[in-house]
Each structure stands twice: as C-alpha cells, then as structure tokens.
Amino acid sequence: MSATATGPLGGQRILLCVGGGIAAYKALELVRRLRDAGASVQVAMTAGAQQFVTPLSFQALSGHPARTTLWDSAAEQAMGHLELARWADRVVVAPATADLLARLAHGLADDLVTTLCLATEAPLSVAPAMNHRMWRHPATVANVALLRSRGVQVIGPDDGPLAEGESGPGRLSEPDAIVDGLAGAPAAGRTPATGLLQGLKVVVSAGPTYEDLDPVRYLGNRSSGKMGFAVAASAARQGAQVVLVAGPVQLETPPGVQRVDVRSAAQMREAVAAALPADVYIGAAAVADYTPRAFSPDKIKKTGTGETLALDLVRTPDILAEVARQEDAGLKLVVGFAAETTNVADYARQKLEAKRLDLIVANRVGVPGAGFESDDNAMTAYWPGGERDFPAAPKVRLADGLVELVAERLGA
Ligand code: PMT
C-alpha cells in the first residue's frame, strides 16, 4: 500500500523509531494507523526494541525493511541512514523509553535511532512509555523539558495500568491518539493549505519572567502564559511558523509551535533577538520591569535588628520597544499587551505611542475572571486611528480574534 494524498497525514513520509519497551508491540498497530491516515512509513528499531518485536513484523506492516543497525552494509547501500533522515517529513519515536529520551535530550548518536534523530531536520515527536516512577524522576522530567524547549512534540503518556501491575502515568498513548497528535502539528516543509498567516513567521513571548535574588528567592509575577500560548497556537493554526519564547510556565507546547524556554528578562531578550527576523512580534509576556542589581550567591540573611529590607533594583531592557525600533528585523507588525489596573485605555494608548507599536492589546488585571491566571479575559485592541473590543470570553477564543485582527492589520 502506498501513501495516499487523503487522510489527516496525507502523503507524509514518517520515520517511526521504535524504542525498547514492552509497549513496542503497540508500535505495530501504530504503523497500520499511520498508513490508514495516508502516510508512508519506514521503521528504525533500537536493539532493545528487537527484544520485544521482530523487524520482520514491521517490514510486513510498513512495506519496507525495518532498519536495525548503523552497521548493515546491504541496508546502507539501499538507502544510507543520512538519506533516510532526509527522506522523513517527520520523525516519531514510539515508544520513547526513559533511556531514549535522555539520549535524545543530550544529543547522543550512539546507535541508529539516535543518529537518525540527530541527523534529521524534520520535526520530532516522541510518545513516552515507561514505569510511572521513571516518568516522574527529576532526570526524566528535566530531559522532557529540554526536548520541549527545542520544539519537540511530546504526545502522552497516558495514565493507567502499567505492564508490571502498577498504575500511573507512563502508558504509551493509543495509536489513534498518536495519529491525532501528529495530525495537529505541521511536518517539514508543510503548512496548512490555507490560513490567514500562511507563509509568515510570528514570534510570540508569553508568561512571566523570574528575576533571581539569591539561590532561594526570585521576583516574579502572576502571569500563567495562557494568553500568549493561546495566541501562539492560533497563529500556528493559521499557517504561521511560530516561535514561542516562554517564561517559566506549566503549559504544554501547542502543536506545530517551536518553543524556547527562558527564565529572566535578560534571557527573554536574548531568545527574542535570536528568533528574529520575523514578520510579526507579539509581546504577551509579563516581563519584569526591574531586576536585582546583583545576584547574591548566598542566601540573603535577616539582619540583626532590621525590620525592613531594601532591595537594590535596576530597570530591565524593554524588549518590546527594542523590537519595535529594530529596522533590520523584517517586522511588518509589532503587537504589545498592556496589563493595567486603572485608566486602561489611556495607559494603553500611551504605550502604543511611546513604544512605537502597530497595535496594543489592553486588559484589566487584578479583577476576578480576567487578566492573569484566569482561563478567560476581556480586552480592547488599539492602533493608530482605530480600536476593537473583545468582550469577555475564553483566552483561546480571544486569541483567534486577535490573530484575525493581526491578519487584517497586515493587509491594511
Ligand atoms: O499569562 P496570563 O496569565 O494569561 O496573563 C497575561 C495577560 C492576560 C495579562 C496578558 O494579556 C498581558 O497583558 N500580558 C502582558 C502583561 C504586561 O507585562 O504588561 P505591561 O503593561 O507591563 O507591559 C507592556 C508590554 O511591554 C507587554 O507587551 C510586555 O511584554 C512588554 N514589556 C514590558 C517590560 C519589558 N521589560 N519588556 C517588555 O517587552
């Protein structure tokens, strides 16, 4: 059976890398589901995977010999491993064991699967499967965070009964759920056929920044990142190539979005600069206005009789204003947010002018059911000579409205 142009993965070339866990048997069904969804599939297996399922089974289901080692000269002659890495529109690792995630996170290339993942330029998706204690281990948590920060899509794992009779998060997602996850994320060189922002690059900042005072304390704020993540997801759905620069937040990376995690205002500034040039910049992050003049390497102690403590803070660079001033960044539209507790419209208009923005989105914060942390918001967008109200609604819906307005202003 060859790949068909129809189906959610129509015509895509998927390289499925199978890791060595008991869930490897489910990867057989995954091959079938990927092909049903219109993809053509080639399979590479780790040595561990071959302990659970045979290469022959994958060959029968995929229609191609499964690759098992870097050192097979006949297979290399038919299609070199670098050629296979280039062939793929996307690479999917399922099941991704704790060991495989660690090796991928740290860029090892000590077997066929890790070499293919390092050599490919196609987007990488991983579907983890392991014991729940291994999934929760700080080492695995850090490895998954590192992979996410590089834009790797993580699908699952599910919560439920595990092979060894225990229960918890660690089950490989069902093949249909993996196919759905892949269908929501663009593959290499492919963007949705239609979309208001198709062909444009959009950089979005989201979440708070944390300014470290000493090894135990930092200055932060209440931003959850929900608004910025919703904007990034909406722009990606509209066909944009999206880079999301995220402060410390607990949110999943939206499908098809390249995420860069940062902590401080200084790191956010650096990551935003590295993501440019772009067509659109949307600053939804709540960047700290002040940061400690110096980081104290030792915990700041209470002084003998002192009832008060004065912190010596200095201004952070205004990332948004810097981006708006940058003339060689190719930007067609720079969008800011204004979080205000009073005089919302006045302060927003002042920021629009002072920071030389094309558009500013004002929202009232400090009220229940809107602003920071909440799933809902209400906002008004201002641009020179116009404004638009976005009445109270879930942030995901408001983000769609804002992205439509961005597309309109780009065409204005
Ligand atoms: O993350 P959520 O919980 O969803 O909440 C985010 C939000 C709903 C409040 C969001 O809509 C919002 O208003 N985000 C921006 C909050 C903010 O920091 O506003 P501000 O008025 O302090 O900053 C104005 C603009 O300048 C913002 O675009 C900000 O990203 C930018 N800025 C500010 C300071 C600085 N040093 N650099 C900047 O780029």
PDB file of C-alpha atoms and ligand atoms in Angstrom, residues 223-227 283-289 316-320 336-339 351 355 363 365 371-373 377 395, ligand 1:
ATOM      1  CA  SER A 223       1.320  35.568  34.512  1.00  0.00           C
ATOM      2  CA  SER A 224       0.421  31.954  33.670  1.00  0.00           C
ATOM      3  CA  GLY A 225       1.336  32.172  29.987  1.00  0.00           C
ATOM      4  CA  LYS A 226      -2.205  31.117  28.980  1.00  0.00           C
ATOM      5  CA  MET A 227      -2.874  34.183  26.827  1.00  0.00           C
ATOM      6  CA  GLY A 283       4.674  40.512  23.226  1.00  0.00           C
ATOM      7  CA  ALA A 284       2.219  38.850  25.584  1.00  0.00           C
ATOM      8  CA  ALA A 285       4.823  38.151  28.274  1.00  0.00           C
ATOM      9  CA  ALA A 286       4.703  39.958  31.595  1.00  0.00           C
ATOM     10  CA  VAL A 287       8.371  40.913  31.605  1.00  0.00           C
ATOM     11  CA  ALA A 288       9.761  42.166  34.913  1.00  0.00           C
ATOM     12  CA  ASP A 289      10.382  45.909  34.804  1.00  0.00           C
ATOM     13  CA  THR A 316      15.314  45.705  32.653  1.00  0.00           C
ATOM     14  CA  PRO A 317      15.581  46.414  28.941  1.00  0.00           C
ATOM     15  CA  ASP A 318      12.178  46.965  27.316  1.00  0.00           C
ATOM     16  CA  ILE A 319      12.158  44.048  24.866  1.00  0.00           C
ATOM     17  CA  LEU A 320       9.023  45.208  23.055  1.00  0.00           C
ATOM     18  CA  GLY A 336       2.194  44.723  22.574  1.00  0.00           C
ATOM     19  CA  PHE A 337      -0.043  43.941  25.526  1.00  0.00           C
ATOM     20  CA  ALA A 338      -0.848  46.355  28.336  1.00  0.00           C
ATOM     21  CA  ALA A 339      -1.838  44.983  31.709  1.00  0.00           C
ATOM     22  CA  LYS A 351       2.303  52.673  25.440  1.00  0.00           C
ATOM     23  CA  LYS A 355       6.943  52.111  22.270  1.00  0.00           C
ATOM     24  CA  ASN A 363      -6.588  44.233  29.518  1.00  0.00           C
ATOM     25  CA  VAL A 365      -5.741  42.894  35.615  1.00  0.00           C
ATOM     26  CA  GLY A 371      -6.232  39.041  33.279  1.00  0.00           C
ATOM     27  CA  PHE A 372      -3.503  36.950  34.893  1.00  0.00           C
ATOM     28  CA  GLU A 373      -4.016  33.217  35.599  1.00  0.00           C
ATOM     29  CA  ASN A 377     -10.131  37.521  29.614  1.00  0.00           C
ATOM     30  CA  LYS A 395      -8.483  33.191  26.123  1.00  0.00           C
TER      31      LYS A 395
HETATM   32  O1  PMT B   1      -0.174  34.947  31.171  1.00  0.00           O
HETATM   33  P1  PMT B   1      -1.605  35.117  31.570  1.00  0.00           P
HETATM   34  O2  PMT B   1      -1.886  34.584  32.960  1.00  0.00           O
HETATM   35  O3  PMT B   1      -2.555  34.585  30.532  1.00  0.00           O
HETATM   36  O4  PMT B   1      -1.825  36.699  31.684  1.00  0.00           O
HETATM   37  C1  PMT B   1      -1.352  37.552  30.647  1.00  0.00           C
HETATM   38  C2  PMT B   1      -2.319  38.667  30.385  1.00  0.00           C
HETATM   39  C3  PMT B   1      -3.678  38.061  30.194  1.00  0.00           C
HETATM   40  C4  PMT B   1      -2.371  39.647  31.486  1.00  0.00           C
HETATM   41  C5  PMT B   1      -1.808  39.322  29.031  1.00  0.00           C
HETATM   42  O5  PMT B   1      -2.910  39.624  28.271  1.00  0.00           O
HETATM   43  C6  PMT B   1      -0.969  40.580  29.216  1.00  0.00           C
HETATM   44  O6  PMT B   1      -1.447  41.681  29.388  1.00  0.00           O
HETATM   45  N1  PMT B   1       0.362  40.397  29.122  1.00  0.00           N
HETATM   46  C7  PMT B   1       1.353  41.495  29.242  1.00  0.00           C
HETATM   47  C8  PMT B   1       1.472  41.896  30.653  1.00  0.00           C
HETATM   48  C9  PMT B   1       2.447  43.028  30.859  1.00  0.00           C
HETATM   49  O7  PMT B   1       3.539  42.795  31.283  1.00  0.00           O
HETATM   50  O8  PMT B   1       2.069  44.236  30.524  1.00  0.00           O
HETATM   51  P2  PMT B   1       2.937  45.589  30.759  1.00  0.00           P
HETATM   52  O9  PMT B   1       1.934  46.647  30.645  1.00  0.00           O
HETATM   53  O10 PMT B   1       3.763  45.516  31.995  1.00  0.00           O
HETATM   54  O11 PMT B   1       3.945  45.598  29.527  1.00  0.00           O
HETATM   55  C10 PMT B   1       3.593  46.206  28.295  1.00  0.00           C
HETATM   56  C11 PMT B   1       4.221  45.481  27.142  1.00  0.00           C
HETATM   57  O12 PMT B   1       5.641  45.656  27.183  1.00  0.00           O
HETATM   58  C12 PMT B   1       3.962  43.991  27.107  1.00  0.00           C
HETATM   59  O13 PMT B   1       3.767  43.640  25.758  1.00  0.00           O
HETATM   60  C13 PMT B   1       5.268  43.390  27.628  1.00  0.00           C
HETATM   61  O14 PMT B   1       5.524  42.127  27.032  1.00  0.00           O
HETATM   62  C14 PMT B   1       6.295  44.417  27.166  1.00  0.00           C
HETATM   63  N2  PMT B   1       7.493  44.544  28.020  1.00  0.00           N
HETATM   64  C15 PMT B   1       7.393  45.056  29.279  1.00  0.00           C
HETATM   65  C16 PMT B   1       8.550  45.224  30.037  1.00  0.00           C
HETATM   66  C17 PMT B   1       9.790  44.848  29.494  1.00  0.00           C
HETATM   67  N3  PMT B   1      10.908  44.982  30.194  1.00  0.00           N
HETATM   68  N4  PMT B   1       9.863  44.337  28.260  1.00  0.00           N
HETATM   69  C18 PMT B   1       8.725  44.189  27.514  1.00  0.00           C
HETATM   70  O15 PMT B   1       8.806  43.698  26.381  1.00  0.00           O
END
